[in-house]
mmCIF file of C-alpha atoms in Angstrom:
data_model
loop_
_atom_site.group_PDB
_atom_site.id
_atom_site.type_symbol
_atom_site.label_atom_id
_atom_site.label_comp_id
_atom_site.label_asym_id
_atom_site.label_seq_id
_atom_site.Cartn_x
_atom_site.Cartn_y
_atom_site.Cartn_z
ATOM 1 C CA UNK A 1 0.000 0.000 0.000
ATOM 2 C CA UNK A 2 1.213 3.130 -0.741
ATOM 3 C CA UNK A 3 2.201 5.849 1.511
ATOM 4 C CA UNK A 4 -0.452 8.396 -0.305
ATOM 5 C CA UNK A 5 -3.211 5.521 0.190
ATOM 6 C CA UNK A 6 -2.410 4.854 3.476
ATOM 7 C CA UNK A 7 -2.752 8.359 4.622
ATOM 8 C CA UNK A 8 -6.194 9.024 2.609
ATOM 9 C CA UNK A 9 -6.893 6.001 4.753
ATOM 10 C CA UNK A 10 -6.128 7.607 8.209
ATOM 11 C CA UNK A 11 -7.504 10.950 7.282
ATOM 12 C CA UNK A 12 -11.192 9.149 5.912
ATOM 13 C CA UNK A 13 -11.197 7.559 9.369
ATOM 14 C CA UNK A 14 -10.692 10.628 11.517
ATOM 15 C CA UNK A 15 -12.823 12.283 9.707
ATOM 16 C CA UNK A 16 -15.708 9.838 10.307
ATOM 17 C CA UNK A 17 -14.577 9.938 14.142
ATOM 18 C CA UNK A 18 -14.689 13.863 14.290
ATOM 19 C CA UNK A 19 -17.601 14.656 11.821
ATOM 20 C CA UNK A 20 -15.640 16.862 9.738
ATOM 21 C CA UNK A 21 -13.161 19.547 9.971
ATOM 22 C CA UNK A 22 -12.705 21.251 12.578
ATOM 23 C CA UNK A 23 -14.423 24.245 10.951
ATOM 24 C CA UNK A 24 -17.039 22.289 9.289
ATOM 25 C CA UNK A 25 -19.344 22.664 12.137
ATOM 26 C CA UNK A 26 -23.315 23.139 11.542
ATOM 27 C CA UNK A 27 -23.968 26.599 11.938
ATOM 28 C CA UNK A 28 -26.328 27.556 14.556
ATOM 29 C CA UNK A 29 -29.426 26.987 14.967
ATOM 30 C CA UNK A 30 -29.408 23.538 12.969
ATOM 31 C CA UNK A 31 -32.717 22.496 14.714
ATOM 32 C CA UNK A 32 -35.574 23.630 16.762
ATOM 33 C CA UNK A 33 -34.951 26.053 19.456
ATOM 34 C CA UNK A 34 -37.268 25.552 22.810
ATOM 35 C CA UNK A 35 -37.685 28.788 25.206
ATOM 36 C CA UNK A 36 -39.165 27.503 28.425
ATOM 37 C CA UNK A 37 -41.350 30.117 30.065
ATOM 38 C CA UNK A 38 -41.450 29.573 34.076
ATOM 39 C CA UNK A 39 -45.104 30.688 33.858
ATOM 40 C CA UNK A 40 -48.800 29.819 32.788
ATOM 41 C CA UNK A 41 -49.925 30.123 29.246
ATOM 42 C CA UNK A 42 -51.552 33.385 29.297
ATOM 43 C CA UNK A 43 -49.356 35.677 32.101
ATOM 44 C CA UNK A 44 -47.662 37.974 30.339
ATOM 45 C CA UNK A 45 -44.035 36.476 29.964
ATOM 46 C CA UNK A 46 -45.891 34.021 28.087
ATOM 47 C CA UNK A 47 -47.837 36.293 26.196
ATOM 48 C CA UNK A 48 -44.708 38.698 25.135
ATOM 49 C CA UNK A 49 -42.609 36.423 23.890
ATOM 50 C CA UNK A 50 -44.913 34.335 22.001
ATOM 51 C CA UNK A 51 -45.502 37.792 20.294
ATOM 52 C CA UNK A 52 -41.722 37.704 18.995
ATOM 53 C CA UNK A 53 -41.357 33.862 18.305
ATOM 54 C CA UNK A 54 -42.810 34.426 14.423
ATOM 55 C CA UNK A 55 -40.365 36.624 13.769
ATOM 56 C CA UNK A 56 -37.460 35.513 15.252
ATOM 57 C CA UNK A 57 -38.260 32.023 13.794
ATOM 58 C CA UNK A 58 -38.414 33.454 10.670
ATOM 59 C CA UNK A 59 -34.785 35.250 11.093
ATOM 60 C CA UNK A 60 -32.794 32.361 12.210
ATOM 61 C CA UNK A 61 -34.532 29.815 9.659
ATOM 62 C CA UNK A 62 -35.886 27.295 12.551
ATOM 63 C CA UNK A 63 -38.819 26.643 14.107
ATOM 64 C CA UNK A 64 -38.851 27.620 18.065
ATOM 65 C CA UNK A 65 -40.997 25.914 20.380
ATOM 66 C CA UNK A 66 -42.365 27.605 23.502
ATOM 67 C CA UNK A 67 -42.960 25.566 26.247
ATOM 68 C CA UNK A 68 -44.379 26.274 29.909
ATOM 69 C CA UNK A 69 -43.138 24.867 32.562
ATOM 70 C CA UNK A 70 -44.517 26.549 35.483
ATOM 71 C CA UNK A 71 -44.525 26.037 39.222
ATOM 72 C CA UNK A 72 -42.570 26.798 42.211
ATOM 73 C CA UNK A 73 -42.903 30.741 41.774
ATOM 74 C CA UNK A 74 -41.061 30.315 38.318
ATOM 75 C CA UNK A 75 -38.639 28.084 39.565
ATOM 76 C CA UNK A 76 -39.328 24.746 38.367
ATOM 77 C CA UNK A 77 -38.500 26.164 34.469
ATOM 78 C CA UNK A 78 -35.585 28.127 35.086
ATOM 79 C CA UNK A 79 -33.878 25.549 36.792
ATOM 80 C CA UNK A 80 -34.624 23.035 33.751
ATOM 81 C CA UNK A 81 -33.172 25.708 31.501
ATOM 82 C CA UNK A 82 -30.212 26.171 34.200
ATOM 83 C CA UNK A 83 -29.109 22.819 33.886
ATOM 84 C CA UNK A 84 -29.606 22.149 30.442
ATOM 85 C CA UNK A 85 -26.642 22.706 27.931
ATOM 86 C CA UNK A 86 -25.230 26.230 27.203
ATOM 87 C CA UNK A 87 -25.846 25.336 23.147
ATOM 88 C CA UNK A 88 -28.748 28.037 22.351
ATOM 89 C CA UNK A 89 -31.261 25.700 22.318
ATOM 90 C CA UNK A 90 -32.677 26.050 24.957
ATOM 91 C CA UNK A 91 -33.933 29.581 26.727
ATOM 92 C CA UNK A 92 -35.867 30.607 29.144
ATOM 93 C CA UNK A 93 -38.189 33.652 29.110
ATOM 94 C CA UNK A 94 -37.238 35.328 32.143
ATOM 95 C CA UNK A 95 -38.590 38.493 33.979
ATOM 96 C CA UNK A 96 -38.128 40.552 37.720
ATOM 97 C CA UNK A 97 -39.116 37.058 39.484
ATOM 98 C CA UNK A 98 -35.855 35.151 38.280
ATOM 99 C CA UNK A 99 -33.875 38.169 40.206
ATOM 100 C CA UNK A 100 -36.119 38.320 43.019
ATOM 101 C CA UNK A 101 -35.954 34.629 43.567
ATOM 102 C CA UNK A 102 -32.620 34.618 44.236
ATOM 103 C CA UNK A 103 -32.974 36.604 47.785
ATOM 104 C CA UNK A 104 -36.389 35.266 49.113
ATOM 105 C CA UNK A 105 -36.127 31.606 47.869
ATOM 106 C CA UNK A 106 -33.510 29.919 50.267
ATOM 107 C CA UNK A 107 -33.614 26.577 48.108
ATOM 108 C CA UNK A 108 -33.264 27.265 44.765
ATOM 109 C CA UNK A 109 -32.047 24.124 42.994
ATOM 110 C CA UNK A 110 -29.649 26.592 41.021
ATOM 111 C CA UNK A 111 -27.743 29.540 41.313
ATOM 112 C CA UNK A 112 -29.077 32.311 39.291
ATOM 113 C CA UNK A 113 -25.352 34.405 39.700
ATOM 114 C CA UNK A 114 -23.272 31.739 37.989
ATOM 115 C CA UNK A 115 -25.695 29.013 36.207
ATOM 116 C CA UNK A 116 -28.037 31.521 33.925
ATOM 117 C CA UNK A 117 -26.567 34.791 31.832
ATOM 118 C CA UNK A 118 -29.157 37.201 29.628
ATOM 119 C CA UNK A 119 -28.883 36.779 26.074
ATOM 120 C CA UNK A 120 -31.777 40.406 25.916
ATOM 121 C CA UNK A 121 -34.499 41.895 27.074
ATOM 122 C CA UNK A 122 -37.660 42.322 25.024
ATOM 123 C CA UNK A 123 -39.949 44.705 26.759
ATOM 124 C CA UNK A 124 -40.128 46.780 30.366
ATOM 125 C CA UNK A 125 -43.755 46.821 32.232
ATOM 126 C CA UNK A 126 -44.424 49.417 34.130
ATOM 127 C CA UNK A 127 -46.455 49.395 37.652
ATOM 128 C CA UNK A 128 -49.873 51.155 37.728
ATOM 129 C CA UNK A 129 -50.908 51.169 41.283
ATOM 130 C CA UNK A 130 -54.904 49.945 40.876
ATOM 131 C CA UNK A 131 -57.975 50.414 43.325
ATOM 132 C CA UNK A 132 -61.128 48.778 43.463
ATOM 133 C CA UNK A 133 -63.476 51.560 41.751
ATOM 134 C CA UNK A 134 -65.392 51.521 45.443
ATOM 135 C CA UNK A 135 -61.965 53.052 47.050
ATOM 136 C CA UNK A 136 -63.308 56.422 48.062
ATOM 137 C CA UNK A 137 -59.717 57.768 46.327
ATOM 138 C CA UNK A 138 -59.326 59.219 43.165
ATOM 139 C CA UNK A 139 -55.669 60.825 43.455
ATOM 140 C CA UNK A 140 -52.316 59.129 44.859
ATOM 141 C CA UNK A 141 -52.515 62.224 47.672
ATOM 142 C CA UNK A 142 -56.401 60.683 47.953
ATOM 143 C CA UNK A 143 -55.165 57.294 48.733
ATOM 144 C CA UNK A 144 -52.231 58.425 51.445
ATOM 145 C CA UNK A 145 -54.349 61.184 53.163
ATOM 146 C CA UNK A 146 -56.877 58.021 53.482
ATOM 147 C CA UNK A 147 -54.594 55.458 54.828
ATOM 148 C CA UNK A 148 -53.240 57.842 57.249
ATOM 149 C CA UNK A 149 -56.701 58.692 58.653
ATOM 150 C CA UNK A 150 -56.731 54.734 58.891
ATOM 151 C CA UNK A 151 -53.469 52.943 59.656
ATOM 152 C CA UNK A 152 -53.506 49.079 58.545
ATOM 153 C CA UNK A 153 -57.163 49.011 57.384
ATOM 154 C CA UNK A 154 -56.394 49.220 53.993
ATOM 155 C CA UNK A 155 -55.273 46.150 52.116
ATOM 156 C CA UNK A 156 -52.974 45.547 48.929
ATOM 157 C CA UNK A 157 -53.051 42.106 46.655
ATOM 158 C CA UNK A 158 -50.213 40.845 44.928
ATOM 159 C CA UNK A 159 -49.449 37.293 43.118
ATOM 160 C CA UNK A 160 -47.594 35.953 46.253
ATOM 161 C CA UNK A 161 -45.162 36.549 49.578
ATOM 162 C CA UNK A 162 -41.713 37.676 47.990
ATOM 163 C CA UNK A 163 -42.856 38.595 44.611
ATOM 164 C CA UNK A 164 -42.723 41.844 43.042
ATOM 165 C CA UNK A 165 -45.946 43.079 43.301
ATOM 166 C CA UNK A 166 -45.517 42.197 46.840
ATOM 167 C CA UNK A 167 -42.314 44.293 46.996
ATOM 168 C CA UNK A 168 -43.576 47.279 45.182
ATOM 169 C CA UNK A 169 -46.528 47.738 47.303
ATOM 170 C CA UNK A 170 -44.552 47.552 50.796
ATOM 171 C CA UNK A 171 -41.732 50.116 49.041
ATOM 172 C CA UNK A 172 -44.717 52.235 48.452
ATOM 173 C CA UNK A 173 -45.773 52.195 51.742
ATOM 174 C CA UNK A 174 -42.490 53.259 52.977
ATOM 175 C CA UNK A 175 -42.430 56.051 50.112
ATOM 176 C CA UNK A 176 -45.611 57.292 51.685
ATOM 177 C CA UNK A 177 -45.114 57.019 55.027
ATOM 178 C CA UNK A 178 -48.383 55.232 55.752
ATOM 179 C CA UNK A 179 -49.515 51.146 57.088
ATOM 180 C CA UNK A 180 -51.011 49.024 54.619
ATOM 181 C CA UNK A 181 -52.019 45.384 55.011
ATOM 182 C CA UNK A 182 -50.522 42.762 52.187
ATOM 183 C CA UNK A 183 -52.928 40.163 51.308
ATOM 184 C CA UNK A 184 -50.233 37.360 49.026
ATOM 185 C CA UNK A 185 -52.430 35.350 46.531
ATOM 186 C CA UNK A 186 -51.288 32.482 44.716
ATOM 187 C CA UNK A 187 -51.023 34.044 41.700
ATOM 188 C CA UNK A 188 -51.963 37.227 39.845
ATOM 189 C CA UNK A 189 -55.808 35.867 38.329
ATOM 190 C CA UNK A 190 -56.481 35.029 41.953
ATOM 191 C CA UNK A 191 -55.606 38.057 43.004
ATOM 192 C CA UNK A 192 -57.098 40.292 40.447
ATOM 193 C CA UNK A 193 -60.787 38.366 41.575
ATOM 194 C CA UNK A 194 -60.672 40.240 44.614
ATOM 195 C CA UNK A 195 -59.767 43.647 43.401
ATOM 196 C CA UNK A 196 -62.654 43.341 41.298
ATOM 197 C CA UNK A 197 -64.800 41.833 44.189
ATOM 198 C CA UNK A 198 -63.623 44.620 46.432
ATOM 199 C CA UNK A 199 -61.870 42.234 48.937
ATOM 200 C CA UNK A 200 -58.849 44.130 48.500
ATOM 201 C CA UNK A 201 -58.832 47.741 47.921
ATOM 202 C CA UNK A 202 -55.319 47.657 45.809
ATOM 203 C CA UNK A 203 -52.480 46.283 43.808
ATOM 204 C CA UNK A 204 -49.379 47.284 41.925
ATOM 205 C CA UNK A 205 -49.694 45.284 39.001
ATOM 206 C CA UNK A 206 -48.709 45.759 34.663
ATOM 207 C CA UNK A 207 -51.221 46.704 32.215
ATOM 208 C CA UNK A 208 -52.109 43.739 30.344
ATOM 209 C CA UNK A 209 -53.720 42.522 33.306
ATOM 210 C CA UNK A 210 -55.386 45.271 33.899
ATOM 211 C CA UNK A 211 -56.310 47.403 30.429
ATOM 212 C CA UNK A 212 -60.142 45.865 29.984
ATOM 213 C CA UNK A 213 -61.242 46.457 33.747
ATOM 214 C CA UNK A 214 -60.219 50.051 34.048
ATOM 215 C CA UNK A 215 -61.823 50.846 30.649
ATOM 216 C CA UNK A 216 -64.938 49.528 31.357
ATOM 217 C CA UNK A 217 -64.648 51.422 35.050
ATOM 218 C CA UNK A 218 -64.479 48.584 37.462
ATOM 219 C CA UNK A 219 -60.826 49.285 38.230
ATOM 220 C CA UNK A 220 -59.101 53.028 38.525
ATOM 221 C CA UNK A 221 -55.322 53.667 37.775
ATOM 222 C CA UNK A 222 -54.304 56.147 39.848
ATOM 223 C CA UNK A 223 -50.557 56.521 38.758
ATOM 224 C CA UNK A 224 -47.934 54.644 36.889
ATOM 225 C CA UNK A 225 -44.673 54.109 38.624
ATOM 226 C CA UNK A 226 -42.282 55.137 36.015
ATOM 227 C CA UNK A 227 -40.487 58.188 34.501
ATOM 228 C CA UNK A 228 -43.156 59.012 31.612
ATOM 229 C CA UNK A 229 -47.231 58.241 31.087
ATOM 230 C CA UNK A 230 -48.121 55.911 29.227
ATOM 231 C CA UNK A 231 -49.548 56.149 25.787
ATOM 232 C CA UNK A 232 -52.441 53.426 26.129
ATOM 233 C CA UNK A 233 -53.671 55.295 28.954
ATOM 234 C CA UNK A 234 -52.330 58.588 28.820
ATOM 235 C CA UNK A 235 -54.377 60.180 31.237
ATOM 236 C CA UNK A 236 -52.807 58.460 34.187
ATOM 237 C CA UNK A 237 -50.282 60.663 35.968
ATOM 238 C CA UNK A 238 -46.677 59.729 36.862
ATOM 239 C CA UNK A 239 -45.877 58.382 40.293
ATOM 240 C CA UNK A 240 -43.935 62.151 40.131
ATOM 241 C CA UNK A 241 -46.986 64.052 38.660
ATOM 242 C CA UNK A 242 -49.190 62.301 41.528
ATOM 243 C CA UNK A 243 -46.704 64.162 44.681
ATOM 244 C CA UNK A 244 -44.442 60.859 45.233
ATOM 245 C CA UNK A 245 -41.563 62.118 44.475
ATOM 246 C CA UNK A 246 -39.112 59.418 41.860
ATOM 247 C CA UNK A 247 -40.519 56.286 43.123
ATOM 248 C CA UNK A 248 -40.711 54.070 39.835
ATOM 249 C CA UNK A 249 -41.307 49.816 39.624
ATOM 250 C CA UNK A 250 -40.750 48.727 36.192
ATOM 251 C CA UNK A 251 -41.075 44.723 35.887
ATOM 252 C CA UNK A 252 -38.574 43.294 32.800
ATOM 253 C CA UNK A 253 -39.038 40.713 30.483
ATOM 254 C CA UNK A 254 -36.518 38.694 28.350
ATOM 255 C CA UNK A 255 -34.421 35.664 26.792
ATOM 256 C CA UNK A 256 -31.226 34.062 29.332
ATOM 257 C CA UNK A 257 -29.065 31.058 28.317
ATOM 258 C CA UNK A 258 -27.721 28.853 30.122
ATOM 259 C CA UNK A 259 -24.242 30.093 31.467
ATOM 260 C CA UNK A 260 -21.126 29.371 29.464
ATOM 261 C CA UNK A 261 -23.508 29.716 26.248
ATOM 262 C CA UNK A 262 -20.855 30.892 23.610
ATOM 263 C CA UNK A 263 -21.348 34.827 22.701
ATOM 264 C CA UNK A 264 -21.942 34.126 19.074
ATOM 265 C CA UNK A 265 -25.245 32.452 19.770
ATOM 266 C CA UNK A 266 -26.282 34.571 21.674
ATOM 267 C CA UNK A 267 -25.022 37.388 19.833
ATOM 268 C CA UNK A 268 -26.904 36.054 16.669
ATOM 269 C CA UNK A 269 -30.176 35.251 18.994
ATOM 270 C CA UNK A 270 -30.194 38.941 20.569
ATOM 271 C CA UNK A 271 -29.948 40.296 16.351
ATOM 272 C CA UNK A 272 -32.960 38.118 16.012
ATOM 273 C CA UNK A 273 -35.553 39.645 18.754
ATOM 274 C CA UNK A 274 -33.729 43.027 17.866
ATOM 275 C CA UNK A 275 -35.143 42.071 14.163
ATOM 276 C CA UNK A 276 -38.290 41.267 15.862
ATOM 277 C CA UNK A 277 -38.954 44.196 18.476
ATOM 278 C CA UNK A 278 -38.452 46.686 14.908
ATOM 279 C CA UNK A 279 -41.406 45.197 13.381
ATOM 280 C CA UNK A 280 -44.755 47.453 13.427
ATOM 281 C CA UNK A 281 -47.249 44.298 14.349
ATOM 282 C CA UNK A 282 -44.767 43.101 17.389
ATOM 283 C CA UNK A 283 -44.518 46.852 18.109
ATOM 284 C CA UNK A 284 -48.181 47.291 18.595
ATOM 285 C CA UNK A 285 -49.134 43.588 20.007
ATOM 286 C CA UNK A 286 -46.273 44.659 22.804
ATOM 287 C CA UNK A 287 -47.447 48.118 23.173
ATOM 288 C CA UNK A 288 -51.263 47.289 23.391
ATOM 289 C CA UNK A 289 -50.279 44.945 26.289
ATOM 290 C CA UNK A 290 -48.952 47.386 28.036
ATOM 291 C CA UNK A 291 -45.091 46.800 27.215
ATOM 292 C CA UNK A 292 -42.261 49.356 26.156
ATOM 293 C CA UNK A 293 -40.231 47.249 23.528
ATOM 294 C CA UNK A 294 -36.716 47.102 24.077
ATOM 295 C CA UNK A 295 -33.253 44.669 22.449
ATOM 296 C CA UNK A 296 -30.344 45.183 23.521
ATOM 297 C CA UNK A 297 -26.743 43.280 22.637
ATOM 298 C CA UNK A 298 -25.955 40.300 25.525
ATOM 299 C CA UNK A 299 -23.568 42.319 26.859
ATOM 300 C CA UNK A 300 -25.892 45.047 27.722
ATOM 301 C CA UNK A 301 -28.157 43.028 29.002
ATOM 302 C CA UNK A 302 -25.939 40.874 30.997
ATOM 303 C CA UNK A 303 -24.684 44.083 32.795
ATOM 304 C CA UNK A 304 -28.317 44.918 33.510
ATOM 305 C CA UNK A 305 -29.147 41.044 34.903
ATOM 306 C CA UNK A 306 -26.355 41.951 36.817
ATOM 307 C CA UNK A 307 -27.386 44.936 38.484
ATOM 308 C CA UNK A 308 -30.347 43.803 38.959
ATOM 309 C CA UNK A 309 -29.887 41.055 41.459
ATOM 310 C CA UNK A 310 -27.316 43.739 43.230
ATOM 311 C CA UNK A 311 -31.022 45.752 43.344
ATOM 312 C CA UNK A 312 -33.108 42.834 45.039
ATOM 313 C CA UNK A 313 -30.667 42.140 47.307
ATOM 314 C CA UNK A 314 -30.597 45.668 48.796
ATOM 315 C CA UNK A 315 -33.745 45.708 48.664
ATOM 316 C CA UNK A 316 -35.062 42.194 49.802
ATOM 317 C CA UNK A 317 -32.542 42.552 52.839
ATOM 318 C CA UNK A 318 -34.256 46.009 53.788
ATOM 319 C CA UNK A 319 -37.495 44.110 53.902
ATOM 320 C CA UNK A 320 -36.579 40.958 55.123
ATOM 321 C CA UNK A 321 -39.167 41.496 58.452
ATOM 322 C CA UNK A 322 -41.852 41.869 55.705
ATOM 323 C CA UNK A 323 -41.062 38.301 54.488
ATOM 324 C CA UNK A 324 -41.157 36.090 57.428
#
């Protein structure tokens, strides 16, 4: 055998060992892409995202498969994402809770620091602080001057002990210098019941869950805690506008990895919802729900994910008698 044969020999069995060159990988994506949202079909991670998937299906040139996983206050799906492999295929739809978690769960099965990394976000919801249309308040000065007159007697809902509804009402109170009750619901729908039932007389909650009840008058906005009103309901005043000086609560939605996810997928995944967030129907969908669009390169977003579990700690510890 010649020495020519014998190394076309060699080289046709390493080849078949290694699948190629060493630059002949597939380029990504080369199949499906699943992005597991922590949530219920419906709540408005879910809702958001699904908005983009067309799109951003239609960019990369796969199909992408959302799948909920929820449970365990969001936990049960991030950790399946944490511990899956950092190969873009599968991301989780994150938001505020995956932050929060981190400081008022005490046994996550992950570490959201060093096992998850943001690849974007997609869209920032603003707070609107909500009464029950029976709340004899129709100003943010209304509300205060009427909690002060009665300490503890009135009550604000949110989705659960340690979430960020939760969070932003108690911060409020604080902000105002006044004693309100928190009445934790398992969940947001539960929650929303009662505000409409009058059970509760408030919550700090997004738009989308909101938008049909205070048109049709059974729930009244009486600020939105962020820097500028809203267009979908632009006669609601500022948290500013309404005598509360800068407090803002902005809840954020987006796409994480798993970490050690190499910065060209994610680079080429963050182009895609970029690609998606320009487009006037995803535009509209997000804005109509209540949701400022946003994209944003990994890096930017990973130095926001960052500072944003720096924020819940501070702010978790400061409240930590709140969460017992």
């Amino acid at each position: 055998m010649g020495i020519s044969k014998s190394l076309g020999i060699a080289l046709g069995f390493w080849l078949g060992m290694h699948g190629g060159l060493a630059g002949a990988e597939e380029p990504f994506p080369a199949h499906p892409i699943h992005v597991v949202v922590p949530n219920e079909p419906g709540g408005t991670t879910d809702v958001l995202i699904r908005a983009l998937v067309p799109s951003m299906s239609k960019t990369l040139g796969q199909s992408i498969v959302v799948e909920n996983r929820a449970g365990a206050s969001a936990t049960i799906g991030s950790s399946f994402v944490a511990r899956s492999a950092p190969d873009g295929y599968t991301l989780l739809a994150g938001s505020s809770a995956i932050s929060i978690n981190s400081y008022v769960m005490h046994d996550l099965p992950f570490d959201t620091k060093t096992d998850l990394e943001a690849v974007s976000r997609v869209a920032l919801t603003p707070y609107f602080l909500i009464v029950n249309a029976g709340v004899k308040a129709n100003s943010v000065v209304e509300l205060v001057a009427l909690a002060k007159a009665k300490p503890g007697s009135l009550t604000y809902a949110s989705s659960g002990t340690g979430t960020s509804p939760h969070l932003t009402g108690a911060r409020f109170a604080a902000a105002a210098g006044i004693d309100l009750l928190h009445v934790p619901y398992k969940g947001t729908g539960p929650a929303m019941n009662d505000l409409l039932a009058g059970r509760v007389d408030m919550m700090f909650v997004g738009l989308p869950s909101t938008i049909g009840q205070i048109q049709a008058g059974r729930l009244r906005a009486l600020a939105i805690a962020s820097d500028s009103r809203f267009e979908t309901v632009p006669d609601v005043p500022t948290m500013k506008e309404a005598g509360l000086g800068n407090f803002s609560a902005t809840s954020w939605f987006g796409i994480l990895a798993p970490k050690g996810t190499p910065d060209a997928i994610k680079t080429k995944l963050a182009q895609a919802i970029s690609v998606a967030i320009q487009e006037r129907d995803v535009k509209a969908t997000l804005t109509k729900l209540g949701a400022v669009p946003l994209s944003e390169t990994p890096a930017q977003a990973q130095e926001f994910f960052q500072s944003d579990l720096v924020f819940w700690e501070s702010t978790v510890a400061q409240m930590k008698d709140q969460l017992k």
